[in-house]
Every structure is written in C-alpha cells, then in structure tokens.
Amino acid sequence: MQFCPYDGTLLQVHIFAQGTPASELRFFCPLCPYIHSPKKKHALDVPTTRKKIDDIMGGDAAWENVDRTAVTCPACSHGEAFFMQLQIRSADEPMTTFFKCAKTGCGHRWNE
C-alpha cells in the first residue's frame, strides 16, 4: 500500500494505456492531482500457513460419556445419535443441543 505524500490518502491503482504493450501501472490520489509511476515492479511473496483450528467441543473425549437419543442423522439417515447440551448464550436463552451420529463410520455432527 502506498499513501499520498501530500494528504495521506491511500493511493488507488490505474492501468495507463491498458491493452497496449506499453501499459503501466500508476498510483493516483483520489483527492489531489498527485500521480506516481513506479520505476520497477514490486512483488513480495509471503508464505502462508493455515491456522490450526481447535475443537471447541473438547474433541473425541467430550463424546465418551454422553447419552443416546432417537433422532435422524441428516447425513446418513441413521435413527440414533449421541447428544449433549451446553449453555453457549446468556442464561436467559435456552441451552443448545449438539448431536453426533451413532452409526459407525458416519460421525456427522450437528446442533439445534
């Protein structure tokens, strides 16, 4: 990002003579007549890694001692699932029920 040296506004990009072999990028200020034509191209490759997502439900250990109920899994239509209830909102809101399909191999999770 570049800023205007006169008023500090974020410079916008304009492609001058687009479609021609001599096309170039120009930075311009939308508030004043300042225009900057960079002499060389600036490119910076920054390697990124995806942040590890923590399981807020406590992982597989949280589902070890939970009850079962008769409910249909939306993924595989199995008729039984594990469930647990947690208070995730304020005290005057109802508890949220979390389900995990009891069918071996499915393990689909959803909530109500």
PDB file of C-alpha atoms in Angstrom:
ATOM      1  CA  MET A   1       0.000   0.000   0.000  1.00  0.00           C
ATOM      2  CA  GLN A   2       1.148   3.475  -0.729  1.00  0.00           C
ATOM      3  CA  PHE A   3      -0.126   6.767   0.597  1.00  0.00           C
ATOM      4  CA  CYS A   4      -0.232  10.258  -0.864  1.00  0.00           C
ATOM      5  CA  PRO A   5       2.712  12.331   0.432  1.00  0.00           C
ATOM      6  CA  TYR A   6       0.547  15.481   0.485  1.00  0.00           C
ATOM      7  CA  ASP A   7      -2.669  14.466   2.252  1.00  0.00           C
ATOM      8  CA  GLY A   8      -2.046  10.877   3.469  1.00  0.00           C
ATOM      9  CA  THR A   9      -4.866   9.319   1.418  1.00  0.00           C
ATOM     10  CA  LEU A  10      -4.489   5.705   0.301  1.00  0.00           C
ATOM     11  CA  LEU A  11      -3.384   5.744  -3.336  1.00  0.00           C
ATOM     12  CA  GLN A  12      -5.520   3.932  -5.898  1.00  0.00           C
ATOM     13  CA  VAL A  13      -4.214   1.972  -8.882  1.00  0.00           C
ATOM     14  CA  HIS A  14      -4.873   2.880 -12.518  1.00  0.00           C
ATOM     15  CA  ILE A  15      -3.651   0.915 -15.551  1.00  0.00           C
ATOM     16  CA  PHE A  16      -2.490   3.514 -18.045  1.00  0.00           C
ATOM     17  CA  ALA A  17      -2.906   2.562 -21.749  1.00  0.00           C
ATOM     18  CA  GLN A  18      -4.459  -0.801 -20.918  1.00  0.00           C
ATOM     19  CA  GLY A  19      -4.235  -3.383 -23.693  1.00  0.00           C
ATOM     20  CA  THR A  20      -1.112  -1.915 -25.264  1.00  0.00           C
ATOM     21  CA  PRO A  21       2.425  -3.314 -24.928  1.00  0.00           C
ATOM     22  CA  ALA A  22       3.473  -0.116 -23.140  1.00  0.00           C
ATOM     23  CA  SER A  23       0.779  -0.316 -20.466  1.00  0.00           C
ATOM     24  CA  GLU A  24       1.912   0.552 -16.975  1.00  0.00           C
ATOM     25  CA  LEU A  25       0.502   0.887 -13.508  1.00  0.00           C
ATOM     26  CA  ARG A  26       0.106   4.295 -11.970  1.00  0.00           C
ATOM     27  CA  PHE A  27      -0.827   5.189  -8.433  1.00  0.00           C
ATOM     28  CA  PHE A  28      -3.040   8.238  -8.036  1.00  0.00           C
ATOM     29  CA  CYS A  29      -4.602  10.153  -5.186  1.00  0.00           C
ATOM     30  CA  PRO A  30      -8.400  10.465  -5.427  1.00  0.00           C
ATOM     31  CA  LEU A  31      -8.341  13.805  -3.535  1.00  0.00           C
ATOM     32  CA  CYS A  32      -5.478  15.714  -5.147  1.00  0.00           C
ATOM     33  CA  PRO A  33      -3.669  15.631  -8.518  1.00  0.00           C
ATOM     34  CA  TYR A  34      -0.735  13.504  -7.212  1.00  0.00           C
ATOM     35  CA  ILE A  35       0.296  10.655  -9.574  1.00  0.00           C
ATOM     36  CA  HIS A  36       3.171   8.216  -9.019  1.00  0.00           C
ATOM     37  CA  SER A  37       4.542   5.904 -11.736  1.00  0.00           C
ATOM     38  CA  PRO A  38       6.773   3.253 -10.135  1.00  0.00           C
ATOM     39  CA  LYS A  39      10.037   2.611 -11.991  1.00  0.00           C
ATOM     40  CA  LYS A  40      10.248  -1.071 -11.103  1.00  0.00           C
ATOM     41  CA  LYS A  41       7.720  -3.684 -10.175  1.00  0.00           C
ATOM     42  CA  HIS A  42       7.457  -4.609  -6.528  1.00  0.00           C
ATOM     43  CA  ALA A  43       6.347  -8.105  -5.650  1.00  0.00           C
ATOM     44  CA  LEU A  44       6.543  -9.803  -2.317  1.00  0.00           C
ATOM     45  CA  ASP A  45       5.705 -13.460  -1.846  1.00  0.00           C
ATOM     46  CA  VAL A  46       4.797 -14.234   1.726  1.00  0.00           C
ATOM     47  CA  PRO A  47       4.351 -17.916   2.557  1.00  0.00           C
ATOM     48  CA  THR A  48       1.150 -18.522   4.489  1.00  0.00           C
ATOM     49  CA  THR A  49       0.095 -21.425   6.638  1.00  0.00           C
ATOM     50  CA  ARG A  50      -3.421 -22.205   7.771  1.00  0.00           C
ATOM     51  CA  LYS A  51      -4.016 -21.788  11.476  1.00  0.00           C
ATOM     52  CA  LYS A  52      -4.792 -24.989  13.367  1.00  0.00           C
ATOM     53  CA  ILE A  53      -8.450 -24.989  14.376  1.00  0.00           C
ATOM     54  CA  ASP A  54      -9.174 -26.071  17.922  1.00  0.00           C
ATOM     55  CA  ASP A  55     -12.200 -28.259  18.549  1.00  0.00           C
ATOM     56  CA  ILE A  56     -14.316 -26.131  20.883  1.00  0.00           C
ATOM     57  CA  MET A  57     -16.393 -29.160  21.895  1.00  0.00           C
ATOM     58  CA  GLY A  58     -13.387 -30.837  23.532  1.00  0.00           C
ATOM     59  CA  GLY A  59     -12.596 -33.326  20.774  1.00  0.00           C
ATOM     60  CA  ASP A  60     -13.497 -37.014  20.874  1.00  0.00           C
ATOM     61  CA  ALA A  61     -13.030 -37.189  24.655  1.00  0.00           C
ATOM     62  CA  ALA A  62     -16.085 -34.956  25.183  1.00  0.00           C
ATOM     63  CA  TRP A  63     -18.323 -37.547  23.491  1.00  0.00           C
ATOM     64  CA  GLU A  64     -17.217 -40.527  25.638  1.00  0.00           C
ATOM     65  CA  ASN A  65     -19.871 -40.461  28.391  1.00  0.00           C
ATOM     66  CA  VAL A  66     -22.870 -38.889  26.682  1.00  0.00           C
ATOM     67  CA  ASP A  67     -26.408 -40.217  26.270  1.00  0.00           C
ATOM     68  CA  ARG A  68     -28.118 -41.506  23.114  1.00  0.00           C
ATOM     69  CA  THR A  69     -31.422 -40.401  21.674  1.00  0.00           C
ATOM     70  CA  ALA A  70     -33.707 -41.329  18.791  1.00  0.00           C
ATOM     71  CA  VAL A  71     -33.081 -38.655  16.161  1.00  0.00           C
ATOM     72  CA  THR A  72     -32.425 -38.932  12.414  1.00  0.00           C
ATOM     73  CA  CYS A  73     -28.948 -38.061  11.161  1.00  0.00           C
ATOM     74  CA  PRO A  74     -29.199 -35.523   8.300  1.00  0.00           C
ATOM     75  CA  ALA A  75     -26.140 -37.054   6.572  1.00  0.00           C
ATOM     76  CA  CYS A  76     -26.889 -40.800   6.573  1.00  0.00           C
ATOM     77  CA  SER A  77     -30.493 -41.058   7.903  1.00  0.00           C
ATOM     78  CA  HIS A  78     -29.422 -43.289  10.813  1.00  0.00           C
ATOM     79  CA  GLY A  79     -32.043 -43.193  13.579  1.00  0.00           C
ATOM     80  CA  GLU A  80     -29.832 -42.769  16.639  1.00  0.00           C
ATOM     81  CA  ALA A  81     -27.330 -40.164  17.806  1.00  0.00           C
ATOM     82  CA  PHE A  82     -25.309 -39.134  20.838  1.00  0.00           C
ATOM     83  CA  PHE A  83     -26.223 -35.767  22.321  1.00  0.00           C
ATOM     84  CA  MET A  84     -25.050 -33.188  24.839  1.00  0.00           C
ATOM     85  CA  GLN A  85     -26.434 -29.835  25.896  1.00  0.00           C
ATOM     86  CA  LEU A  86     -24.346 -26.738  26.552  1.00  0.00           C
ATOM     87  CA  GLN A  87     -25.197 -23.214  27.631  1.00  0.00           C
ATOM     88  CA  ILE A  88     -23.431 -21.158  24.955  1.00  0.00           C
ATOM     89  CA  ARG A  89     -25.550 -17.990  25.149  1.00  0.00           C
ATOM     90  CA  SER A  90     -26.703 -15.881  28.069  1.00  0.00           C
ATOM     91  CA  ALA A  91     -28.541 -17.515  30.964  1.00  0.00           C
ATOM     92  CA  ASP A  92     -31.977 -16.390  29.766  1.00  0.00           C
ATOM     93  CA  GLU A  93     -31.536 -18.232  26.418  1.00  0.00           C
ATOM     94  CA  PRO A  94     -32.237 -21.974  26.054  1.00  0.00           C
ATOM     95  CA  MET A  95     -29.405 -24.500  26.001  1.00  0.00           C
ATOM     96  CA  THR A  96     -28.015 -25.652  22.647  1.00  0.00           C
ATOM     97  CA  THR A  97     -28.212 -29.380  21.890  1.00  0.00           C
ATOM     98  CA  PHE A  98     -25.299 -30.896  19.967  1.00  0.00           C
ATOM     99  CA  PHE A  99     -25.649 -34.255  18.198  1.00  0.00           C
ATOM    100  CA  LYS A 100     -23.177 -36.805  16.823  1.00  0.00           C
ATOM    101  CA  CYS A 101     -24.391 -39.706  14.670  1.00  0.00           C
ATOM    102  CA  ALA A 102     -24.104 -43.061  16.455  1.00  0.00           C
ATOM    103  CA  LYS A 103     -23.550 -45.010  13.230  1.00  0.00           C
ATOM    104  CA  THR A 104     -20.002 -46.341  12.957  1.00  0.00           C
ATOM    105  CA  GLY A 105     -18.200 -44.593  10.126  1.00  0.00           C
ATOM    106  CA  CYS A 106     -20.541 -41.582   9.889  1.00  0.00           C
ATOM    107  CA  GLY A 107     -19.857 -39.428  12.959  1.00  0.00           C
ATOM    108  CA  HIS A 108     -21.702 -36.434  11.450  1.00  0.00           C
ATOM    109  CA  ARG A 109     -22.158 -33.575  13.929  1.00  0.00           C
ATOM    110  CA  TRP A 110     -24.960 -31.004  14.024  1.00  0.00           C
ATOM    111  CA  ASN A 111     -26.787 -28.853  16.514  1.00  0.00           C
ATOM    112  CA  GLU A 112     -30.259 -27.496  17.289  1.00  0.00           C
TER     113      GLU A 112
END
